[in-house]
mmCIF file of C-alpha atoms in Angstrom:
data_model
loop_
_atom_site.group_PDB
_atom_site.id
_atom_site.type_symbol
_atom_site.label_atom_id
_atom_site.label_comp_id
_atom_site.label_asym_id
_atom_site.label_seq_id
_atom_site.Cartn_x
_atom_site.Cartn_y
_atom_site.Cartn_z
ATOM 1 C CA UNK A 2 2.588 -6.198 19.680
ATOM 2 C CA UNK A 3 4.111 -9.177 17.746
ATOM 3 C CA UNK A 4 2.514 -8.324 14.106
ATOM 4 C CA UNK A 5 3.215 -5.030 14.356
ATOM 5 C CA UNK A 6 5.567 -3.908 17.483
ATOM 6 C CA UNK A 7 6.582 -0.300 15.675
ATOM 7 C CA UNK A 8 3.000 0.320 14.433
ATOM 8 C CA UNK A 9 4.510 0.677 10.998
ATOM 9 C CA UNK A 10 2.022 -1.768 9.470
ATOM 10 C CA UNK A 11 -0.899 0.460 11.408
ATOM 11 C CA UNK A 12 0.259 4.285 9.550
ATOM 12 C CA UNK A 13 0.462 2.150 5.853
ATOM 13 C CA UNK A 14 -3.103 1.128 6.770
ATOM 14 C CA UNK A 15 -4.729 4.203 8.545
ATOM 15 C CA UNK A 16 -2.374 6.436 5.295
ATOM 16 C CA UNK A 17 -4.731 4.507 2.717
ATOM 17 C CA UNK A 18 -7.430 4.468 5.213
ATOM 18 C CA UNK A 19 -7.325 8.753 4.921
ATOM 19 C CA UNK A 20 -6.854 8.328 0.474
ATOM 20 C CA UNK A 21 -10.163 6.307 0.445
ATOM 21 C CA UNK A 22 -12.077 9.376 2.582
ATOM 22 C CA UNK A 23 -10.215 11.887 1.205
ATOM 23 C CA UNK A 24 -11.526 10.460 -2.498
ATOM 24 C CA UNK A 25 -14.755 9.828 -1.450
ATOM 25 C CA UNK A 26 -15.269 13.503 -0.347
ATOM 26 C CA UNK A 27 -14.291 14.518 -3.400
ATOM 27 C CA UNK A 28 -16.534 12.760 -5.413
ATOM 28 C CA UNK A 29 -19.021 14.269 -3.530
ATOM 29 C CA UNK A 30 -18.011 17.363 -4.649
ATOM 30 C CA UNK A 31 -15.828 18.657 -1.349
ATOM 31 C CA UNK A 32 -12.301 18.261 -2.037
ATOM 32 C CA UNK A 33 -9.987 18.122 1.864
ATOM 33 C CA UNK A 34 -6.489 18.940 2.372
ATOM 34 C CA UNK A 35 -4.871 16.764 4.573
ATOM 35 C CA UNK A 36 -2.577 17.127 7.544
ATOM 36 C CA UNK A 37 -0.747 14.556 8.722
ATOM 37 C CA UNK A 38 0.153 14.366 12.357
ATOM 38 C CA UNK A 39 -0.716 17.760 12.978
ATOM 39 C CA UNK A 40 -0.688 17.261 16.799
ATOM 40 C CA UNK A 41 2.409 16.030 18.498
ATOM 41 C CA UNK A 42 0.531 15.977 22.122
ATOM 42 C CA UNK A 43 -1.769 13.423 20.466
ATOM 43 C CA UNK A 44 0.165 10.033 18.899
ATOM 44 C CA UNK A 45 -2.776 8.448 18.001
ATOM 45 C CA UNK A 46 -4.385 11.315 15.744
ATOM 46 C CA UNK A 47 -3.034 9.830 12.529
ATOM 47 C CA UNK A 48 -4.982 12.676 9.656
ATOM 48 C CA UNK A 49 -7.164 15.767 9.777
ATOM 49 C CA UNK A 50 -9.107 16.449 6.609
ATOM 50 C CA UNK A 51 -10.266 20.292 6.093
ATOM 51 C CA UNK A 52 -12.267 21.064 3.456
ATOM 52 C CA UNK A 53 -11.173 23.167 0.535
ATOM 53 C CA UNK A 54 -12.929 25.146 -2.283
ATOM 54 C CA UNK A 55 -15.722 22.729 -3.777
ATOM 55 C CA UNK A 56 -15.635 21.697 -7.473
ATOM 56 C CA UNK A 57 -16.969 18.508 -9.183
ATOM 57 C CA UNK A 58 -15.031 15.453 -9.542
ATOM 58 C CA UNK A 59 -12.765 14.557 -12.550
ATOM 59 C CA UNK A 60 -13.718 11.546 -14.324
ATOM 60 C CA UNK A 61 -10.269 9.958 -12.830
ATOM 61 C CA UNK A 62 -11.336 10.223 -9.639
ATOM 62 C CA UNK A 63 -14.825 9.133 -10.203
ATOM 63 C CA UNK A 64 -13.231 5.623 -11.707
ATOM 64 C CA UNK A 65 -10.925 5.410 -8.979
ATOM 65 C CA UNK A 66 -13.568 5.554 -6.159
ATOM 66 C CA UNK A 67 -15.755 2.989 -8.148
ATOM 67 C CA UNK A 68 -12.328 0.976 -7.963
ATOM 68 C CA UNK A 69 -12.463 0.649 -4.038
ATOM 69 C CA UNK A 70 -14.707 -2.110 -2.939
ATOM 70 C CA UNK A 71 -12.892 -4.062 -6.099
ATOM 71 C CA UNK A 72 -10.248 -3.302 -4.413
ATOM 72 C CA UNK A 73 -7.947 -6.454 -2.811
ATOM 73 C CA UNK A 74 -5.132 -8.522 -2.357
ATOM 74 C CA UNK A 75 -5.264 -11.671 -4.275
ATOM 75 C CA UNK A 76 -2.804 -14.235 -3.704
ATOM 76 C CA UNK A 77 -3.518 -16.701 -6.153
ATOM 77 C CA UNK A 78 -1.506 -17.709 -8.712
ATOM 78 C CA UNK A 79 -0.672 -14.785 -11.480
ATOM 79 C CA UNK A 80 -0.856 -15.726 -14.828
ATOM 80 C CA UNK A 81 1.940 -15.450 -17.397
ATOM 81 C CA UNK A 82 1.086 -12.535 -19.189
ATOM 82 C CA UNK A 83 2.721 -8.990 -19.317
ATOM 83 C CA UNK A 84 1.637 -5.835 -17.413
ATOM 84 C CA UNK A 85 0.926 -3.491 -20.078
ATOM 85 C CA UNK A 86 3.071 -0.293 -20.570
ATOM 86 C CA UNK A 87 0.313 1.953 -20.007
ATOM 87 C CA UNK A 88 -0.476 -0.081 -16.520
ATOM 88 C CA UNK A 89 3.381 0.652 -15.466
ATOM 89 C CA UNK A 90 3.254 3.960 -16.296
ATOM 90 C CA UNK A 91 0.369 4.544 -14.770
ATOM 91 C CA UNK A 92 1.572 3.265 -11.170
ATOM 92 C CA UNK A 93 4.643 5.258 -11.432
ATOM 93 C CA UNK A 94 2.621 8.547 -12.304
ATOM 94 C CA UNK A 95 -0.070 7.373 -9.166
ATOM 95 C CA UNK A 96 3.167 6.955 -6.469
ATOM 96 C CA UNK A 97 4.909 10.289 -7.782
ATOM 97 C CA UNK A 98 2.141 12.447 -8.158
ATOM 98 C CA UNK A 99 0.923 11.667 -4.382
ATOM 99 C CA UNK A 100 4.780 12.030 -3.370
ATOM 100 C CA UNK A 101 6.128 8.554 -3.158
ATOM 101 C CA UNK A 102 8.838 6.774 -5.838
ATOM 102 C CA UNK A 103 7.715 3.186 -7.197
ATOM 103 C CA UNK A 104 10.489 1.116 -8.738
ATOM 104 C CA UNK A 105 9.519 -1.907 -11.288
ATOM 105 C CA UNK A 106 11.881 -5.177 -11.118
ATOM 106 C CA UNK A 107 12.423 -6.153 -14.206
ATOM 107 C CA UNK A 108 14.592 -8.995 -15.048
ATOM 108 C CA UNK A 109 15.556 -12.529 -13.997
ATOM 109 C CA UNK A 110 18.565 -11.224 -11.697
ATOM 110 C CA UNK A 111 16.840 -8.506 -10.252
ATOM 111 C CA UNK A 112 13.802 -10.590 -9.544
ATOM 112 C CA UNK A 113 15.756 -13.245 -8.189
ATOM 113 C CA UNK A 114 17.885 -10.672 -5.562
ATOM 114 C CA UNK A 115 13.883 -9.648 -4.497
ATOM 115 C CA UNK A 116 13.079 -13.085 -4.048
ATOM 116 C CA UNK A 117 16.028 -13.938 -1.538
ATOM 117 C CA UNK A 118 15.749 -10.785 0.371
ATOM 118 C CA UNK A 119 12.081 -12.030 0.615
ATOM 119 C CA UNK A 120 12.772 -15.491 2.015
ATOM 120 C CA UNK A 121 15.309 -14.108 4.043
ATOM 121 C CA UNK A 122 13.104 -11.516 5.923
ATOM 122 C CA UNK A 123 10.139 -14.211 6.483
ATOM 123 C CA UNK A 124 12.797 -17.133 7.913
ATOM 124 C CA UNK A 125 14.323 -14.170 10.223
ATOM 125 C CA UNK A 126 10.368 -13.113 11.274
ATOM 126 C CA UNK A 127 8.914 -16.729 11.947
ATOM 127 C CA UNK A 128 12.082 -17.235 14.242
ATOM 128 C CA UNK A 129 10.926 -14.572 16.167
ATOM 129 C CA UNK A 130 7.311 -15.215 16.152
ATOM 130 C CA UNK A 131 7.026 -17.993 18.997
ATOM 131 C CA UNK A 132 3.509 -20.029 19.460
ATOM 132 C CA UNK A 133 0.675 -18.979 19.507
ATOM 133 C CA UNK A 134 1.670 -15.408 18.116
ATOM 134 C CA UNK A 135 3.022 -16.850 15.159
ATOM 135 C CA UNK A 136 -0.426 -17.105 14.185
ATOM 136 C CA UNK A 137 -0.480 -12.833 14.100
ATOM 137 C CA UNK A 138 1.841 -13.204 11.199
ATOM 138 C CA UNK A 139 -0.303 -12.696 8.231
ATOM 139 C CA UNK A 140 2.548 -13.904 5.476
ATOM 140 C CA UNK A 141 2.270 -15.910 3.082
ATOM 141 C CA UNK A 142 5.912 -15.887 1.582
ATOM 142 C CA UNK A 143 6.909 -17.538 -1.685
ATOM 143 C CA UNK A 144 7.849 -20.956 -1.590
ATOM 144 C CA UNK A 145 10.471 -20.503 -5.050
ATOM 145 C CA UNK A 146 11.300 -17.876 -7.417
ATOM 146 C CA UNK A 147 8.363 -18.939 -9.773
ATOM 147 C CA UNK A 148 6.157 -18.050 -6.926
ATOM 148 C CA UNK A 149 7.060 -14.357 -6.740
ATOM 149 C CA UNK A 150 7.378 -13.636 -10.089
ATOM 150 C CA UNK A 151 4.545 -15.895 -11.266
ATOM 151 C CA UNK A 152 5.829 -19.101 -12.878
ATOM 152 C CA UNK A 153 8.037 -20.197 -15.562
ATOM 153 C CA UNK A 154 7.793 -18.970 -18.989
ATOM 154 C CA UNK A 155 9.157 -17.065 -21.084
ATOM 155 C CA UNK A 156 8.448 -14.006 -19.710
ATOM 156 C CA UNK A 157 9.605 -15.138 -16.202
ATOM 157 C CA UNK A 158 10.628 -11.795 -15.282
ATOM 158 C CA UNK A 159 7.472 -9.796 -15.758
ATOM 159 C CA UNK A 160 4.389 -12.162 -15.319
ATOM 160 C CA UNK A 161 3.608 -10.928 -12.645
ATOM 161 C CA UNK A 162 5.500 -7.909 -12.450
ATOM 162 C CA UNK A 163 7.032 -7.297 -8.952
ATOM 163 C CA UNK A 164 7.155 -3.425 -7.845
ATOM 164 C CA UNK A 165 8.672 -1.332 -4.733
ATOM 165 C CA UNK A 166 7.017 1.686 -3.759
ATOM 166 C CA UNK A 167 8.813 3.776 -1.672
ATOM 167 C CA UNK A 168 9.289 7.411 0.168
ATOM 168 C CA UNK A 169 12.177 10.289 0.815
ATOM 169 C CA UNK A 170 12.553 9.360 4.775
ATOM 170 C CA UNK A 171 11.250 6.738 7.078
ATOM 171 C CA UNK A 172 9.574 9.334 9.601
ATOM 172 C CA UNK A 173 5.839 8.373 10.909
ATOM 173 C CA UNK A 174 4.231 10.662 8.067
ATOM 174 C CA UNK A 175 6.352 9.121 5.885
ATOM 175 C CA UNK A 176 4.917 5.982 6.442
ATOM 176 C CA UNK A 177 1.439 7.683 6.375
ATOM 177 C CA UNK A 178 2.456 9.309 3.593
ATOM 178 C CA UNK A 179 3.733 5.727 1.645
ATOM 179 C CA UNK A 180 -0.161 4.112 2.623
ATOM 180 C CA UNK A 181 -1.988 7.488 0.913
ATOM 181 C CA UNK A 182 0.169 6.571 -2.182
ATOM 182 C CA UNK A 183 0.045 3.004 -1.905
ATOM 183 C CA UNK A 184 -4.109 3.002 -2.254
ATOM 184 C CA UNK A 185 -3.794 4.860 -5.046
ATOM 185 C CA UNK A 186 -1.778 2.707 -6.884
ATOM 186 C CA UNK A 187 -3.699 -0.450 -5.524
ATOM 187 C CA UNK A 188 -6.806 1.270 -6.974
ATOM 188 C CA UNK A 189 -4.788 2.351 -10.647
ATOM 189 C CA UNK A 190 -4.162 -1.354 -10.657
ATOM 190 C CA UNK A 191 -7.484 -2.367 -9.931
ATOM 191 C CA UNK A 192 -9.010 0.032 -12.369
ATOM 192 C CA UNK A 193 -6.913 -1.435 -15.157
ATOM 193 C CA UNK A 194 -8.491 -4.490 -14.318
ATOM 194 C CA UNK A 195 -5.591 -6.150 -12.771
ATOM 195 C CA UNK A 196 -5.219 -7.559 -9.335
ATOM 196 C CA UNK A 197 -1.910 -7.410 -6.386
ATOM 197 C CA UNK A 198 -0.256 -9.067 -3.649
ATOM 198 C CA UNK A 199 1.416 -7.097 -1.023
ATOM 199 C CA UNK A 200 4.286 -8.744 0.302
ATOM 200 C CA UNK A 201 5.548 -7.202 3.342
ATOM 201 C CA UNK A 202 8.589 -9.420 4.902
ATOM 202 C CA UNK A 203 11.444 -7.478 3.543
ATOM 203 C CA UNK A 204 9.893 -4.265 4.978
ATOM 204 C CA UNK A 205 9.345 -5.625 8.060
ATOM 205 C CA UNK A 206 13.197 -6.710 8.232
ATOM 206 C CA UNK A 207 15.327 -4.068 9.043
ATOM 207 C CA UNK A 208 18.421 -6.090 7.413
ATOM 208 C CA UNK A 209 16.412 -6.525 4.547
ATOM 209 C CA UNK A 210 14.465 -3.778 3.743
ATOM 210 C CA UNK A 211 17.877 -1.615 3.346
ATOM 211 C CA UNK A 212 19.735 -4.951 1.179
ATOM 212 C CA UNK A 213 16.472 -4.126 -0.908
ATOM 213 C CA UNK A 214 17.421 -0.211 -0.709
ATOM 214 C CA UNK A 215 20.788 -0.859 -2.035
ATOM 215 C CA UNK A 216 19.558 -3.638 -4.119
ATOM 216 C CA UNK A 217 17.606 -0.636 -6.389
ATOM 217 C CA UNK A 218 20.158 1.951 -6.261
ATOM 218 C CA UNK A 219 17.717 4.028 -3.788
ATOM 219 C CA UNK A 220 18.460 7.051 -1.257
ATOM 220 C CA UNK A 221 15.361 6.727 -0.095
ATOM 221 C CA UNK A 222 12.977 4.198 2.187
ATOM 222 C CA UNK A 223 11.219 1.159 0.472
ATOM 223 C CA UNK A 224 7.938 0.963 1.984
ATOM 224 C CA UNK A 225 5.839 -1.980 0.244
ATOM 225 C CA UNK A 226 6.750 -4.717 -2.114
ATOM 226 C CA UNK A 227 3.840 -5.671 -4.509
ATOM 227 C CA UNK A 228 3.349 -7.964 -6.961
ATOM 228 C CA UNK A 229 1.433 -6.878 -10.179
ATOM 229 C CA UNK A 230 -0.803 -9.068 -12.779
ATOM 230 C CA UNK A 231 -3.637 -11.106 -14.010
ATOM 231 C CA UNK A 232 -4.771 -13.802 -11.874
ATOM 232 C CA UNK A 233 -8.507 -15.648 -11.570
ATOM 233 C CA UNK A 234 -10.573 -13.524 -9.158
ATOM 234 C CA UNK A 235 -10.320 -13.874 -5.610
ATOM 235 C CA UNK A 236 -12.475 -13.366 -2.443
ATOM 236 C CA UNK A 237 -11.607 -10.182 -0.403
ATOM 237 C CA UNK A 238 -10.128 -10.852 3.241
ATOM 238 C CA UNK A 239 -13.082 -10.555 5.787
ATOM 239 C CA UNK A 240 -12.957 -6.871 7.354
ATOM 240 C CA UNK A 241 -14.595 -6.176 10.825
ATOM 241 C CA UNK A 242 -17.333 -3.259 10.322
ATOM 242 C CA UNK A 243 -16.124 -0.235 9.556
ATOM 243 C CA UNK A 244 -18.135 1.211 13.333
ATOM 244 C CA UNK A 245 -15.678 -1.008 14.922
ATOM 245 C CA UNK A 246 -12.356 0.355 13.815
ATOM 246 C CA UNK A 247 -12.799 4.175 12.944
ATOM 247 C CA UNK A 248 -14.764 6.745 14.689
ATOM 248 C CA UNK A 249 -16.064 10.598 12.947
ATOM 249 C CA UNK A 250 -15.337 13.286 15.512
ATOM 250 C CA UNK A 251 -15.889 16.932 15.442
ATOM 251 C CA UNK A 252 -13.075 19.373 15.769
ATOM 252 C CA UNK A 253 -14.178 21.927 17.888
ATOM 253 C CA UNK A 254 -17.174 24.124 17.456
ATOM 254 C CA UNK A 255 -15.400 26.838 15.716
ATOM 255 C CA UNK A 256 -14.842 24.620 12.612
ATOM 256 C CA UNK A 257 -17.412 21.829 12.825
ATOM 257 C CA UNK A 258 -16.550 20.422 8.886
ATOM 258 C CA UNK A 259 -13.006 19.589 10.179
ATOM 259 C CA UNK A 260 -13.017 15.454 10.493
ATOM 260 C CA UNK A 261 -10.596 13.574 12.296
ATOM 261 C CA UNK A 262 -9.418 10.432 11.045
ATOM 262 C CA UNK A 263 -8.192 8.160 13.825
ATOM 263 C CA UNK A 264 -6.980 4.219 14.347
#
């Protein structure tokens, strides 16, 4: 209730949550179509996966699925040296092709406007947050400019390279629909051997998240802020078993494949 009062934070999760199982099924050869929502009598049924014509995986998917337990935020510090072309590219393609937008900041000025909006959005949530909830806060916000975009240099504005991803509308498949595309850029990255940082305070931030919508040029809903680059490896965040957070259920007896993905 104080992390997350709109449950916004919840769909991004359970929306990558529902790429990671959708993946994995097709590896194993049964690709699923997913529905998002589909019942409005039931708020908490976040994704229904129903299998589709089986075929073998492509050898993208297959490198992407390897990707997952690499998979994780690191929030060390980046080091100065440029996200490759191909890398950039390659997270635009992941966001559009799964039906989300990802902007790259690129410059000093744009990079600093980020920056602000950032600092902004976490003084305006820790006001909010009063003791012991502040606690629920899981932010770690930059301390200077260097911080977000990785340290002076002379490539100041790329290393690392700070990215928005985005979607159309701001509905509550939208927002399921921004953490389906969000894994699979988190996993493009991580297959290119790079690592990210989420950074959610400006989304969180009414005020800021649309200064950061008008900040791109953008008609549409930023949804994540991410920074993008090399860094020394990091250990993953400790996860409660998987048992304890997601349940398998059968839907119905007519169509006993159908699985039900669920917070």
């Amino acid at each position: 209730p104080v992390a997350d009062a709109g449950g916004w934070a919840t769909r991004i999760a359970c929306g990558a949550a529902t790429y990671n199982l959708q993946l994995a099924f097709a590896v194993d050869g049964q690709p699923m179509a997913v529905r998002w929502r589909p019942d409005a009598n039931e708020p908490t049924l976040m994704a229904v996966l129903r299998p589709t014509e089986p075929r073998p995986p492509t050898p993208h998917q297959l490198r992407l699925y390897q990707a997952i337990p690499r998979r994780h935020s690191n929030r060390r510090p980046f080091l100065p040296r440029p996200v490759p072309v191909e890398v950039r590219l390659a997270m635009i393609t992941a966001a559009g092709e799964e039906g989300a937008w990802m902007d790259l900041v690129v410059g000093a000025i744009p990079a600093a406007a980020v920056s602000e909006i950032t600092h902004a959005a976490s003084r305006a949530l820790h006001r909010t947050a009063e003791p012991p909830d502040a606690d629920a806060y899981d932010l770690l916000p930059p301390r200077s400019l260097s911080d977000l975009v990785g340290g002076a240099g002379p490539n100041l504005p790329d290393d690392p390279l700070i990215a928005v991803l985005g979607t159309a509308g701001d509905t509550h498949r939208d927002q399921l629909h921004a953490g389906f595309a969000l894994q699979r850029v988190l996993l493009t990255i991580t297959d290119h051997g790079l690592s990210s940082a989420l950074l959610s305070q400006p989304i969180e931030v009414p005020s800021a998240r649309e200064q950061l919508r008008i900040a791109l040029g953008r008609y549409g809903t930023p949804q994540m802020v991410l920074r993008v680059g090399y860094a020394e490896p990091a250990s993953p965040t400790p996860r409660r078993p998987v048992a304890d957070v997601i349940e398998a259920s059968v839907d119905g007896p007519t169509d006993p494949s159908t699985r039900a993905l669920r917070p």
